[in-house]
PDB file of C-alpha atoms in Angstrom:
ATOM      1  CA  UNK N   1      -8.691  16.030  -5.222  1.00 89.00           C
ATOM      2  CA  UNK N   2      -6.867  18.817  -2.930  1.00 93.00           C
ATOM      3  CA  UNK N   3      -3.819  17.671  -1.208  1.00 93.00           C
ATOM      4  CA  UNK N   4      -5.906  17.595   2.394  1.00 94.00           C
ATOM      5  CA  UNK N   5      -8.194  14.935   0.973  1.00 95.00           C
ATOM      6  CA  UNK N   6      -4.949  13.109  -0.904  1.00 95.00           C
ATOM      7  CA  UNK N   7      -3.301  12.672   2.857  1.00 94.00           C
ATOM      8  CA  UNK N   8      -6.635  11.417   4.372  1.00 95.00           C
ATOM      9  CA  UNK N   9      -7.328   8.742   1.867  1.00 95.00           C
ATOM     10  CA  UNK N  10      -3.621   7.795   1.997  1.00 95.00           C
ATOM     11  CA  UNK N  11      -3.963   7.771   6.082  1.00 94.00           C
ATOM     12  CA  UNK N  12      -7.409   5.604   5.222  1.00 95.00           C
ATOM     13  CA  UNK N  13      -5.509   3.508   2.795  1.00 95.00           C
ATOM     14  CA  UNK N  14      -2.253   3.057   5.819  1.00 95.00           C
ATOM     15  CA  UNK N  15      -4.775   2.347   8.391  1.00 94.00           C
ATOM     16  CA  UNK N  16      -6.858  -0.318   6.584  1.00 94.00           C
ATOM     17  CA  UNK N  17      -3.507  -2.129   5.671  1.00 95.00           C
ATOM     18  CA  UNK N  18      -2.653  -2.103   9.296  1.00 94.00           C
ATOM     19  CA  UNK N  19      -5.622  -3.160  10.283  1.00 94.00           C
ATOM     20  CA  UNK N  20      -5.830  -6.545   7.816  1.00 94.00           C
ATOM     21  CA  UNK N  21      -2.292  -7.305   8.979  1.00 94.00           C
ATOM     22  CA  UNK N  22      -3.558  -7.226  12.702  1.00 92.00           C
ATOM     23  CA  UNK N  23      -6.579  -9.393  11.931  1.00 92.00           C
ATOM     24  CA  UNK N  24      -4.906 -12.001   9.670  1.00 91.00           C
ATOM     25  CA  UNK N  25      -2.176 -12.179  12.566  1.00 90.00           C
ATOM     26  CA  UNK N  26       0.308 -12.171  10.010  1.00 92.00           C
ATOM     27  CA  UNK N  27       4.008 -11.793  11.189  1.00 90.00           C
ATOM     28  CA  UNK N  28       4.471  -8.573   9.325  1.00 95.00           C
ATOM     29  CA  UNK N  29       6.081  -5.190  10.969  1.00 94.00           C
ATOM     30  CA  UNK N  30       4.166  -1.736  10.331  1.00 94.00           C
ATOM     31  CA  UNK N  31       5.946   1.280  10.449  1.00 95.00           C
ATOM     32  CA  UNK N  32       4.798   4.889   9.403  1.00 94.00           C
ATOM     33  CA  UNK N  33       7.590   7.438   9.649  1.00 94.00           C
ATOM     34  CA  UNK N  34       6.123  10.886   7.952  1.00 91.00           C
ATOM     35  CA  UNK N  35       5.193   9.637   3.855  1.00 94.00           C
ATOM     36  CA  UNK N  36       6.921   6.539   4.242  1.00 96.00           C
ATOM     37  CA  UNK N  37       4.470   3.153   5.160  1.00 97.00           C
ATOM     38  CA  UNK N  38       7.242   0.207   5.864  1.00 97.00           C
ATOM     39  CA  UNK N  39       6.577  -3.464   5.860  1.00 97.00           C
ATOM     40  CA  UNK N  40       8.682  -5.400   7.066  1.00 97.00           C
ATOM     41  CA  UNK N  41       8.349  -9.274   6.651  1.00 95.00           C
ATOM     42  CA  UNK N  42      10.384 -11.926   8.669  1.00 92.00           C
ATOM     43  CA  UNK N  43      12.967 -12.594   6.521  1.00 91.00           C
ATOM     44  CA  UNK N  44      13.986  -8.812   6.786  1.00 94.00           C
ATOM     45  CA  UNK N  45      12.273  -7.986   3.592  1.00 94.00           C
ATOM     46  CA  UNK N  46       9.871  -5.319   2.585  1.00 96.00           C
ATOM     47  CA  UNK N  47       7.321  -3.514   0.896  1.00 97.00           C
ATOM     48  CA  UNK N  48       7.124   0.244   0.799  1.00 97.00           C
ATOM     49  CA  UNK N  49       4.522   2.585  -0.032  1.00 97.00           C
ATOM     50  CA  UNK N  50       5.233   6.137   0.014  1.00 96.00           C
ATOM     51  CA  UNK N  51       3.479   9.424  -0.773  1.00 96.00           C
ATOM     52  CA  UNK N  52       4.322  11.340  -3.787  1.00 95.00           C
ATOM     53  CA  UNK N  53       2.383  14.303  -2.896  1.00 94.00           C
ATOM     54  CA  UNK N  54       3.401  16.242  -5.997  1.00 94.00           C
ATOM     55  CA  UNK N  55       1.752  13.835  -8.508  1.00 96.00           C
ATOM     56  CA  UNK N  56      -1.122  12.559  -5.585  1.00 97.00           C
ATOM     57  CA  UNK N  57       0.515   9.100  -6.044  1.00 97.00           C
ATOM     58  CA  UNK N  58       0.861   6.370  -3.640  1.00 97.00           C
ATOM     59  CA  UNK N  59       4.416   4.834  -4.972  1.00 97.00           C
ATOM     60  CA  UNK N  60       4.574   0.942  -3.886  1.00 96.00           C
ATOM     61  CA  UNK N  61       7.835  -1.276  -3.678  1.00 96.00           C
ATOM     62  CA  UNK N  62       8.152  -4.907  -3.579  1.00 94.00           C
ATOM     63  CA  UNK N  63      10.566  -7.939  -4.591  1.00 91.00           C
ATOM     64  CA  UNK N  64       7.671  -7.180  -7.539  1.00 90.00           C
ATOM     65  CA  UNK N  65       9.279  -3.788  -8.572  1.00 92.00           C
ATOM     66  CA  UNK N  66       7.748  -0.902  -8.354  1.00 95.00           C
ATOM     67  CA  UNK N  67       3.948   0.607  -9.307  1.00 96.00           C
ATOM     68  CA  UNK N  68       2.589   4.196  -9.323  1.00 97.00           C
ATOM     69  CA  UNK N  69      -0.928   4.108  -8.163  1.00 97.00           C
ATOM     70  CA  UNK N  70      -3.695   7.548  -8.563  1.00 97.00           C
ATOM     71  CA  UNK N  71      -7.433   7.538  -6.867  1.00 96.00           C
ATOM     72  CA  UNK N  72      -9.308   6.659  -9.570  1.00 94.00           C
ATOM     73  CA  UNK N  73     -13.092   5.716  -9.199  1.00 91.00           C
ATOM     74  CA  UNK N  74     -12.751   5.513  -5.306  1.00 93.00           C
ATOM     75  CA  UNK N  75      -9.469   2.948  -5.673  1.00 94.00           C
ATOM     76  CA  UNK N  76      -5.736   3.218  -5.806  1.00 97.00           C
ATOM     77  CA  UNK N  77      -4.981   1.932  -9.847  1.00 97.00           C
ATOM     78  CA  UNK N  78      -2.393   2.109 -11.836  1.00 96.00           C
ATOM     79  CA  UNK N  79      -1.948   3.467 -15.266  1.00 93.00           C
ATOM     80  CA  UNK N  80      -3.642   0.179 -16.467  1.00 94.00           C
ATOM     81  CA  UNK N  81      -6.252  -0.222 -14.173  1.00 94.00           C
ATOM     82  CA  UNK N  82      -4.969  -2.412 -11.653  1.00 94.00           C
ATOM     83  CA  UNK N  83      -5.597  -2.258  -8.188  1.00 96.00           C
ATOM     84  CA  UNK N  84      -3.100  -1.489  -5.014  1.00 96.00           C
ATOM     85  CA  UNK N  85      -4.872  -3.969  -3.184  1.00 96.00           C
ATOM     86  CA  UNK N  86      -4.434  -6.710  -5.811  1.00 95.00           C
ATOM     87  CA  UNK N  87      -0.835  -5.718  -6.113  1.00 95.00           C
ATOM     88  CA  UNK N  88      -0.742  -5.991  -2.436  1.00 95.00           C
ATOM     89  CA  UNK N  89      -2.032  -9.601  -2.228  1.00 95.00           C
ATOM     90  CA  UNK N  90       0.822 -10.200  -4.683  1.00 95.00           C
ATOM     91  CA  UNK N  91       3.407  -8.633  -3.161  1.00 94.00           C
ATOM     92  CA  UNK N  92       2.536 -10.365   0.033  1.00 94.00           C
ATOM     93  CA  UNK N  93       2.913 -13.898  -1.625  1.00 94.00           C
ATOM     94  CA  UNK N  94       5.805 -12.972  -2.733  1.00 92.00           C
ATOM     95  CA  UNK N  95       6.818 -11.940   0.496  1.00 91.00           C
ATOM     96  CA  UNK N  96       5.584 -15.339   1.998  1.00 89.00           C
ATOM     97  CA  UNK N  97       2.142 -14.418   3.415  1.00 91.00           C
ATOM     98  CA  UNK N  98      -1.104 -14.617   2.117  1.00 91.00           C
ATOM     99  CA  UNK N  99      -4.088 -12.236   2.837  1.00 93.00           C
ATOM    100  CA  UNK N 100      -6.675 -11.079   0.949  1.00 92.00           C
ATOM    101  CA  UNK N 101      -7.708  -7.247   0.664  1.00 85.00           C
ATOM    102  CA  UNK N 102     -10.634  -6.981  -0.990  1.00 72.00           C
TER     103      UNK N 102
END
């Protein structure tokens, strides 16, 4: 994967978050400020998920720590095979919603 393809599938990735959050109605903020994706929850916490263009990472941070994801058989895993979107699902929980990704 080139860097051009990296930033599309990350803008995919943004976008399809955005887009559960809007159809779920869940109270949860989106912003996206450059390679920064913010959510903010509304207790004032959040999840981030950032581009680390270098390494073609998507870097995610929740009151779950943090995970390093790579595009990996057409999916965001980590190192051991776990997906962002399950992470995600987590995170949320932990955040106090629940939605389901995949």
């Amino acid at each position: 994967m080139n860097v051009a393809q990296f930033h599309q599938l990350v803008e995919q990735t943004w976008q399809e978050i955005e887009e559960k959050i809007d159809d779920e109605g869940l109270s949860v903020d989106t912003e996206i400020q450059g390679s920064v994706c913010t959510l903010t929850f509304d207790d004032h916490s959040q999840i981030i998920i950032n581009k680390q263009e270098a390494m073609l990472e998507l870097w995610l941070a929740s009151k779950l720590g943090g995970f390093h994801f790579k595009y990996i058989d057409n999916e965001w895993k980590t190192a051991e095979g776990r997906s962002l979107w399950t992470h995600l699902e987590e995170a949320f929980a932990r955040h106090g919603e629940e939605v389901k990704f995949s």
